[in-house]
Amino acid sequence: MLVDLERAATPLLKRWIQRKLTELSRESRKLRSALKGESAVSQENAIKYYSSWIYAGVHVACMIKVQSPSEVAKLLNLSESRVGRVIKELRDMGLVNSESEGFIAVSKGVHLPAGSDHGNSGHAIWRQKVIQYFQEGGGEGLHYSGVHCLSRADIDRIQELLKSAVLNCREVIRDSPSETLAVMCVDWFEL
């Protein structure tokens, strides 16, 4: 498109190509453009999966090792009956399998396509979980909140830095042995 921009003969065509280049640049800065993967759940199941942090929590807990409902309940501080119901639903979604000692995750990740409304629900649910964590006295980990005044160019620069950091973290997570659960929520946006 840069070549087309240089060759454009009319101002109207130049403006149109410049708008397209701006759109492409904006899209490339978004994290979803760098994430690969298909949703392991149907749209129907995504509604349920992203309705509560418990579905993803139980799903990921079953990635550590084969887990019994009582082990998952203890790990997530939930009732065994609730975990049992969620495991049954996750099994029906094709995300966990039964083993002789308990349940194990089949799919290592659930990633929704760009623009999915369920992804927004998932973001909100995990932020609510962070609030609950603080209300219950949690303080471990890395926490930062701040509102800043800066240039538009630096907004884009920081977005690229954060995108790179998230992608690097995902590589570490992908190659890491499954031993425990952790939550990462990253937000960066212009007010």
GROMACS .gro file of C-alpha atoms in nm:
model
  191
    1MET     CA    1   0.000   0.000   0.000
    2LEU     CA    2   0.296   0.231   0.056
    3VAL     CA    3   0.395   0.185  -0.307
    4ASP     CA    4   0.035   0.256  -0.411
    5LEU     CA    5   0.041   0.571  -0.198
    6GLU     CA    6   0.353   0.694  -0.374
    7ARG     CA    7   0.204   0.617  -0.716
    8ALA     CA    8  -0.141   0.762  -0.646
    9ALA     CA    9  -0.217   1.029  -0.906
   10THR     CA   10  -0.504   1.210  -0.735
   11PRO     CA   11  -0.541   1.364  -0.389
   12LEU     CA   12  -0.863   1.165  -0.336
   13LEU     CA   13  -0.687   0.834  -0.402
   14LYS     CA   14  -0.395   0.937  -0.177
   15ARG     CA   15  -0.636   1.016   0.111
   16TRP     CA   16  -0.817   0.683   0.062
   17ILE     CA   17  -0.490   0.485   0.069
   18GLN     CA   18  -0.367   0.683   0.373
   19ARG     CA   19  -0.691   0.596   0.560
   20LYS     CA   20  -0.641   0.228   0.475
   21LEU     CA   21  -0.281   0.245   0.599
   22THR     CA   22  -0.398   0.409   0.923
   23GLU     CA   23  -0.658   0.134   0.973
   24LEU     CA   24  -0.397  -0.138   0.912
   25SER     CA   25  -0.160   0.028   1.157
   26ARG     CA   26  -0.431   0.051   1.424
   27GLU     CA   27  -0.528  -0.313   1.376
   28SER     CA   28  -0.167  -0.431   1.399
   29ARG     CA   29  -0.129  -0.263   1.740
   30LYS     CA   30  -0.412  -0.470   1.884
   31LEU     CA   31  -0.316  -0.778   2.079
   32ARG     CA   32  -0.577  -0.995   1.911
   33SER     CA   33  -0.398  -0.951   1.579
   34ALA     CA   34  -0.097  -1.135   1.723
   35LEU     CA   35  -0.287  -1.410   1.905
   36LYS     CA   36  -0.326  -1.732   1.719
   37GLY     CA   37  -0.584  -1.992   1.799
   38GLU     CA   38  -0.937  -2.097   1.756
   39SER     CA   39  -1.208  -2.107   2.014
   40ALA     CA   40  -1.236  -2.454   2.162
   41VAL     CA   41  -1.599  -2.382   2.245
   42SER     CA   42  -1.899  -2.309   2.029
   43GLN     CA   43  -2.071  -1.971   2.049
   44GLU     CA   44  -2.343  -2.138   2.257
   45ASN     CA   45  -2.088  -2.279   2.503
   46ALA     CA   46  -1.894  -1.952   2.508
   47ILE     CA   47  -2.195  -1.783   2.667
   48LYS     CA   48  -2.171  -2.025   2.958
   49TYR     CA   49  -1.788  -2.042   2.972
   50TYR     CA   50  -1.757  -1.663   2.999
   51SER     CA   51  -2.050  -1.618   3.239
   52SER     CA   52  -1.831  -1.677   3.546
   53TRP     CA   53  -1.462  -1.701   3.632
   54ILE     CA   54  -1.538  -2.045   3.774
   55TYR     CA   55  -1.554  -2.216   3.432
   56ALA     CA   56  -1.210  -2.093   3.326
   57GLY     CA   57  -1.076  -2.148   3.679
   58VAL     CA   58  -1.188  -2.512   3.689
   59HIS     CA   59  -1.076  -2.568   3.330
   60VAL     CA   60  -0.726  -2.434   3.398
   61ALA     CA   61  -0.706  -2.616   3.734
   62CYS     CA   62  -0.754  -2.940   3.539
   63MET     CA   63  -0.442  -2.852   3.336
   64ILE     CA   64  -0.218  -2.890   3.642
   65LYS     CA   65  -0.273  -3.264   3.661
   66VAL     CA   66  -0.560  -3.507   3.678
   67GLN     CA   67  -0.782  -3.349   3.942
   68SER     CA   68  -1.072  -3.477   4.145
   69PRO     CA   69  -1.363  -3.238   4.206
   70SER     CA   70  -1.260  -3.214   4.573
   71GLU     CA   71  -0.902  -3.112   4.478
   72VAL     CA   72  -1.028  -2.843   4.240
   73ALA     CA   73  -1.280  -2.722   4.499
   74LYS     CA   74  -1.004  -2.684   4.758
   75LEU     CA   75  -0.772  -2.509   4.511
   76LEU     CA   76  -1.038  -2.257   4.406
   77ASN     CA   77  -1.212  -2.225   4.744
   78LEU     CA   78  -1.543  -2.347   4.602
   79SER     CA   79  -1.795  -2.610   4.704
   80GLU     CA   80  -1.737  -2.959   4.571
   81SER     CA   81  -2.093  -2.976   4.436
   82ARG     CA   82  -2.045  -2.654   4.236
   83VAL     CA   83  -1.715  -2.780   4.094
   84GLY     CA   84  -1.877  -3.113   4.005
   85ARG     CA   85  -2.150  -2.935   3.806
   86VAL     CA   86  -1.895  -2.716   3.628
   87ILE     CA   87  -1.674  -3.015   3.544
   88LYS     CA   88  -1.975  -3.194   3.393
   89GLU     CA   89  -2.050  -2.887   3.179
   90LEU     CA   90  -1.683  -2.855   3.076
   91ARG     CA   91  -1.685  -3.223   2.981
   92ASP     CA   92  -1.999  -3.164   2.772
   93MET     CA   93  -1.816  -2.872   2.602
   94GLY     CA   94  -1.525  -3.104   2.519
   95LEU     CA   95  -1.277  -2.914   2.739
   96VAL     CA   96  -1.209  -3.183   3.002
   97ASN     CA   97  -1.199  -3.564   2.994
   98SER     CA   98  -1.265  -3.818   3.265
   99GLU     CA   99  -0.968  -4.019   3.389
  100SER     CA  100  -0.969  -4.293   3.652
  101GLU     CA  101  -0.844  -4.052   3.925
  102GLY     CA  102  -1.045  -3.747   3.816
  103PHE     CA  103  -1.048  -3.502   3.527
  104ILE     CA  104  -0.786  -3.356   3.294
  105ALA     CA  105  -0.811  -3.063   3.053
  106VAL     CA  106  -0.824  -3.157   2.686
  107SER     CA  107  -0.781  -2.807   2.548
  108LYS     CA  108  -0.497  -2.589   2.678
  109GLY     CA  109  -0.658  -2.266   2.569
  110VAL     CA  110  -0.981  -2.101   2.475
  111HIS     CA  111  -0.938  -1.795   2.258
  112LEU     CA  112  -1.234  -1.618   2.105
  113PRO     CA  113  -1.231  -1.451   1.765
  114ALA     CA  114  -1.178  -1.075   1.752
  115GLY     CA  115  -1.485  -0.873   1.834
  116SER     CA  116  -1.664  -1.146   2.027
  117ASP     CA  117  -1.901  -1.010   2.291
  118HIS     CA  118  -1.811  -1.303   2.515
  119GLY     CA  119  -1.449  -1.188   2.531
  120ASN     CA  120  -1.564  -0.858   2.680
  121SER     CA  121  -1.761  -1.050   2.943
  122GLY     CA  122  -1.450  -1.255   3.021
  123HIS     CA  123  -1.243  -0.940   3.070
  124ALA     CA  124  -1.503  -0.794   3.307
  125ILE     CA  125  -1.537  -1.116   3.506
  126TRP     CA  126  -1.162  -1.141   3.571
  127ARG     CA  127  -1.145  -0.776   3.677
  128GLN     CA  128  -1.429  -0.847   3.923
  129LYS     CA  129  -1.224  -1.140   4.053
  130VAL     CA  130  -0.929  -0.904   4.106
  131ILE     CA  131  -1.155  -0.672   4.308
  132GLN     CA  132  -1.270  -0.969   4.516
  133TYR     CA  133  -0.905  -1.067   4.568
  134PHE     CA  134  -0.826  -0.723   4.711
  135GLN     CA  135  -1.142  -0.720   4.927
  136GLU     CA  136  -1.035  -1.051   5.078
  137GLY     CA  137  -0.697  -0.905   5.173
  138GLY     CA  138  -0.489  -1.025   4.879
  139GLY     CA  139  -0.179  -0.825   4.810
  140GLU     CA  140   0.071  -1.069   4.663
  141GLY     CA  141   0.179  -1.039   4.304
  142LEU     CA  142   0.229  -0.733   4.087
  143HIS     CA  143  -0.037  -0.463   4.091
  144TYR     CA  144  -0.032  -0.125   3.925
  145SER     CA  145  -0.302   0.129   3.851
  146GLY     CA  146  -0.248   0.479   3.722
  147VAL     CA  147  -0.393   0.752   3.504
  148HIS     CA  148  -0.135   0.940   3.299
  149CYS     CA  149  -0.104   1.243   3.072
  150LEU     CA  150   0.115   1.184   2.765
  151SER     CA  151   0.141   1.227   2.389
  152ARG     CA  152  -0.064   1.023   2.143
  153ALA     CA  153   0.258   0.886   1.994
  154ASP     CA  154   0.366   0.761   2.335
  155ILE     CA  155   0.024   0.602   2.391
  156ASP     CA  156   0.092   0.392   2.080
  157ARG     CA  157   0.449   0.324   2.193
  158ILE     CA  158   0.337   0.196   2.534
  159GLN     CA  159   0.066  -0.015   2.373
  160GLU     CA  160   0.334  -0.183   2.159
  161LEU     CA  161   0.553  -0.240   2.468
  162LEU     CA  162   0.263  -0.397   2.659
  163LYS     CA  163   0.162  -0.609   2.359
  164SER     CA  164   0.517  -0.739   2.332
  165ALA     CA  165   0.531  -0.810   2.707
  166VAL     CA  166   0.202  -1.003   2.695
  167LEU     CA  167   0.318  -1.208   2.396
  168ASN     CA  168   0.649  -1.283   2.569
  169CYS     CA  169   0.462  -1.389   2.883
  170ARG     CA  170   0.237  -1.618   2.678
  171GLU     CA  171   0.549  -1.790   2.538
  172VAL     CA  172   0.680  -1.846   2.891
  173ILE     CA  173   0.339  -1.971   3.005
  174ARG     CA  174   0.308  -2.204   2.704
  175ASP     CA  175   0.641  -2.371   2.783
  176SER     CA  176   0.598  -2.372   3.162
  177PRO     CA  177   0.511  -2.691   3.354
  178SER     CA  178   0.157  -2.674   3.494
  179GLU     CA  179   0.193  -2.641   3.872
  180THR     CA  180  -0.031  -2.355   3.988
  181LEU     CA  181  -0.284  -2.097   3.869
  182ALA     CA  182  -0.224  -1.726   3.808
  183VAL     CA  183  -0.428  -1.438   3.666
  184MET     CA  184  -0.298  -1.163   3.438
  185CYS     CA  185  -0.516  -0.863   3.355
  186VAL     CA  186  -0.361  -0.585   3.145
  187ASP     CA  187  -0.544  -0.272   3.038
  188TRP     CA  188  -0.417   0.026   2.845
  189PHE     CA  189  -0.655   0.268   2.677
  190GLU     CA  190  -0.706   0.634   2.604
  191LEU     CA  191  -0.977   0.809   2.807
   0.00000   0.00000   0.00000
